[in-house]
Protein backbone atom coordinates (compact mmCIF):
# COMPACT_ATOMS: atom_id res chain seq x y z
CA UNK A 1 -12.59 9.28 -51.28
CA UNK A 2 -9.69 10.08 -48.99
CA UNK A 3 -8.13 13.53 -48.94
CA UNK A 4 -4.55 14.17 -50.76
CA UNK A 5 -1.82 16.03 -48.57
CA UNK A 6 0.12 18.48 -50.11
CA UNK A 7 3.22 19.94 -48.23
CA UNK A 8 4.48 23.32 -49.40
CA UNK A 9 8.14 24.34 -48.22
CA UNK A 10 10.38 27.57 -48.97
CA UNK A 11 13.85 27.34 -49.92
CA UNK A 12 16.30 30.78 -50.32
CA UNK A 13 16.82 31.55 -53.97
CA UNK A 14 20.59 32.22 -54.16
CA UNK A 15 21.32 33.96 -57.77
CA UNK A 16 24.91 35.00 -56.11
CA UNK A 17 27.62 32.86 -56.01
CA UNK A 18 28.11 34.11 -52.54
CA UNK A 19 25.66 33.19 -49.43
CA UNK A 20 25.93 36.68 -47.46
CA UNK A 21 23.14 36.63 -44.89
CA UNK A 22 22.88 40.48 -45.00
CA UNK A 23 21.65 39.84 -48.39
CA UNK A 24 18.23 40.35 -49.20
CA UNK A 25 17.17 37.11 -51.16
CA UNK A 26 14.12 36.20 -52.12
CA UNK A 27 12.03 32.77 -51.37
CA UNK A 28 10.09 30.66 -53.84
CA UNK A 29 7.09 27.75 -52.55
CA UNK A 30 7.38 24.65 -53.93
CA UNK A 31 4.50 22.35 -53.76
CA UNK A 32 5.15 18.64 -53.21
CA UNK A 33 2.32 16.26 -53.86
CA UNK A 34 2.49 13.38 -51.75
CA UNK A 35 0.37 10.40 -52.07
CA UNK A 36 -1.90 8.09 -49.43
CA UNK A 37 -0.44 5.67 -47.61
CA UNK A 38 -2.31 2.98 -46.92
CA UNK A 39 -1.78 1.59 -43.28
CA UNK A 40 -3.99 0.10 -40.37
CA UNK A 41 -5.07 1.92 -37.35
CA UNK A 42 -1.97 2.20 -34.53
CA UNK A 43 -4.12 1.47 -32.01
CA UNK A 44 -7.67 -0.04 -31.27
CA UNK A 45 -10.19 1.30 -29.16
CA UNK A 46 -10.92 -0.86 -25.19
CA UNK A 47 -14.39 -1.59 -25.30
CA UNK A 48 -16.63 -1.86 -22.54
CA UNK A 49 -17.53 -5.33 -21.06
CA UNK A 50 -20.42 -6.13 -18.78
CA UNK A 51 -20.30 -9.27 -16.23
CA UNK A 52 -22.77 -11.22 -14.07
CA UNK A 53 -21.78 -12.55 -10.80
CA UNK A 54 -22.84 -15.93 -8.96
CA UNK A 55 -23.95 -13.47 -5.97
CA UNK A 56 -23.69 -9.87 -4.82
CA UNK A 57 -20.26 -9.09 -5.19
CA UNK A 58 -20.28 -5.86 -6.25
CA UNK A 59 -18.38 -4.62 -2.90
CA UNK A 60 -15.57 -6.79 -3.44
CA UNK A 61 -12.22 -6.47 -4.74
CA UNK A 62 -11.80 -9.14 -7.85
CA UNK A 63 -8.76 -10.87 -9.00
CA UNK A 64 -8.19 -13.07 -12.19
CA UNK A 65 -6.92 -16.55 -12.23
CA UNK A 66 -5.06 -18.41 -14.82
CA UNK A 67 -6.97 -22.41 -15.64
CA UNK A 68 -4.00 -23.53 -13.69
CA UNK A 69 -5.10 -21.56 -10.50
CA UNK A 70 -2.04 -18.83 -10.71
CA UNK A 71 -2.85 -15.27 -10.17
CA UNK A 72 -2.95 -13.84 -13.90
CA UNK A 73 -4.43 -10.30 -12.48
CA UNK A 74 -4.67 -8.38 -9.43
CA UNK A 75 -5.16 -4.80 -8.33
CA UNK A 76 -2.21 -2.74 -6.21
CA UNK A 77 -4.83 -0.89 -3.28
CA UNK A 78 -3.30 2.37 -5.40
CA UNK A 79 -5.29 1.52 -8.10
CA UNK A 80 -8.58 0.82 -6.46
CA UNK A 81 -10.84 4.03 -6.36
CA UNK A 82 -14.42 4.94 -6.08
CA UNK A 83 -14.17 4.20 -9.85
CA UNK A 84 -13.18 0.92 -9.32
CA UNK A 85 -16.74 -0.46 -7.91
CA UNK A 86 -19.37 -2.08 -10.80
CA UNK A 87 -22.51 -0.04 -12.26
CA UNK A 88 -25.39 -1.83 -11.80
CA UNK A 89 -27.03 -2.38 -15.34
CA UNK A 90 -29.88 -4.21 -14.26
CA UNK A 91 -31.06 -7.72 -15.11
CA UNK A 92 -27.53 -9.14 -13.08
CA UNK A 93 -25.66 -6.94 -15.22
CA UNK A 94 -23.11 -4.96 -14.17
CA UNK A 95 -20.36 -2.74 -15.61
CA UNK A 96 -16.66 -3.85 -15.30
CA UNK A 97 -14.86 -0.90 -13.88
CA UNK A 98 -11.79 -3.02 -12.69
CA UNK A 99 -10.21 -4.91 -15.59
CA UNK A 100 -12.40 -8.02 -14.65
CA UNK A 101 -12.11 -10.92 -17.42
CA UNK A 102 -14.62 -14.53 -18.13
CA UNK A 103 -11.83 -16.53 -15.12
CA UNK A 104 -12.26 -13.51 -12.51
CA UNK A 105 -13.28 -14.16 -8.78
CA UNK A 106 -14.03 -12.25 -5.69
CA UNK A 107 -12.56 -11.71 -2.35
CA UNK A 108 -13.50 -10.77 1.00
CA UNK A 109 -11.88 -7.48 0.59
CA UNK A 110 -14.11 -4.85 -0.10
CA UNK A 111 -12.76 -1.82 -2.08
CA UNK A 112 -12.58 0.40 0.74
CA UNK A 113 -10.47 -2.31 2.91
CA UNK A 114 -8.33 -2.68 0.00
CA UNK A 115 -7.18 0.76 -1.03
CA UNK A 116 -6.17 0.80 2.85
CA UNK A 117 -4.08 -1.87 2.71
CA UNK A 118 -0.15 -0.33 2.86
CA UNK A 119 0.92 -2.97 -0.06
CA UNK A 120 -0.41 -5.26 -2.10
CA UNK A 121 -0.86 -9.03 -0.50
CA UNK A 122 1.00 -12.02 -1.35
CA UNK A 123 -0.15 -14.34 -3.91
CA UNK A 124 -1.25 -16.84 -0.69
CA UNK A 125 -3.17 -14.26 0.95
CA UNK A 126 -4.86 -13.16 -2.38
CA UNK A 127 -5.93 -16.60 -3.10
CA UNK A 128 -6.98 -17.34 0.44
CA UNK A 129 -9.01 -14.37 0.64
CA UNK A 130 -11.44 -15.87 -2.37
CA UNK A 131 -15.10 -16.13 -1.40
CA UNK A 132 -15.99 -19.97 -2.09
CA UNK A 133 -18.25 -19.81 -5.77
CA UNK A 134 -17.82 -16.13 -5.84
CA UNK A 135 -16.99 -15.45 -9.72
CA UNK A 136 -17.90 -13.89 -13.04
CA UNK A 137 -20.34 -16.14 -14.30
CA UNK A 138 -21.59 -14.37 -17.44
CA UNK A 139 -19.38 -11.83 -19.65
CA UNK A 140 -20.26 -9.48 -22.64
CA UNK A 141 -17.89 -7.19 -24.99
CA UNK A 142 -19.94 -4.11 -25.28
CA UNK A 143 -20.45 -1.92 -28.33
CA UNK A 144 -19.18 1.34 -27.03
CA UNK A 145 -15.24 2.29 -25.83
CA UNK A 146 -14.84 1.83 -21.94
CA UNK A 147 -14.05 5.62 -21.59
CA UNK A 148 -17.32 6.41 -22.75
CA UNK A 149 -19.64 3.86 -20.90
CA UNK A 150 -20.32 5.80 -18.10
CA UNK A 151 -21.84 8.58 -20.31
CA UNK A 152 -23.67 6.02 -22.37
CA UNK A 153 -25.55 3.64 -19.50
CA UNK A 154 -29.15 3.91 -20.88
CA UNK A 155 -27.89 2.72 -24.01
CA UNK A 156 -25.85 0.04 -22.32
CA UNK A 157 -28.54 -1.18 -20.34
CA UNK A 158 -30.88 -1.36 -23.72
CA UNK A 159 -27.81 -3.19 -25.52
CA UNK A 160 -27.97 -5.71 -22.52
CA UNK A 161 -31.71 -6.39 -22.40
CA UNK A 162 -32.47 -10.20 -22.98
């Protein structure tokens, strides 16, 4: 059963035909019953997703590519941290920390090359920076919000178990 809101207010009771502020009136409450709204949540909640890679990538910078081969995704070097870098989950698992998706792939820049770079490359030098094969090759929506993984690995790692 969901909860019923009641406002209360105070209004001036003015007996005098006159509104003198020096006046010493007095105030009455009113209650106002309003009723539930039904609505849908304003926002949902970014779950955590775990990836497998077709090798050790976990060094390197990813970017995401549209099925046409465009660049649908890739990091400024302001936005690569320490943070950036996958958690190792065990069994090939790791945890995205990057905004990887399913049609991400890896480049020869590693994250500490990259958040030295003084802007972010062109979309040639992006693309021609991909390690050959280097890509997500397994993905999984986790069950717990992306700004809680971190405190939840053991969990995460028993949610991934095969």
């Amino acid at each position: 059963m969901l909860p019923i809101l009641m406002i209360c207010g105070c209004s001036k009771k003015n007996n005098s035909a006159s509104d003198n502020a020096s006046d010493s009136q007095p105030y009455t409450a009113a209650m106002v019953p309003v009723s539930q709204i039904e609505s849908r949540p304003l926002a949902a909640v970014l779950k955590a997703t775990a990836f497998k890679m077709t090798g050790d990538y976990s060094k390197n910078v990813a970017i995401t590519l549209n099925p046409d081969g465009s660049l649908a995704y890739y990091p400024a070097p302001s936005d690569i941290s320490k943070n950036s870098a996958p958690v190792d989950l065990g069994n090939g698992w790791w945890l995205n920390r990057q905004g990887l998706s399913p049609n991400s792939v890896f480049t020869r820049f590693t994250f500490e090359e990259y958040a030295k770079l003084p802007s972010v490359p062109s979309p040639d030098e992006l693309k021609t920076s991909i390690i050959p094969g280097a890509r997500v090759s397994d993905w999984k929506q986790l069950s717990y919000p992306a700004s809680s993984a971190m405190d939840n690995l053991p969990q995460i790692k028993e949610e991934l178990k095969d």
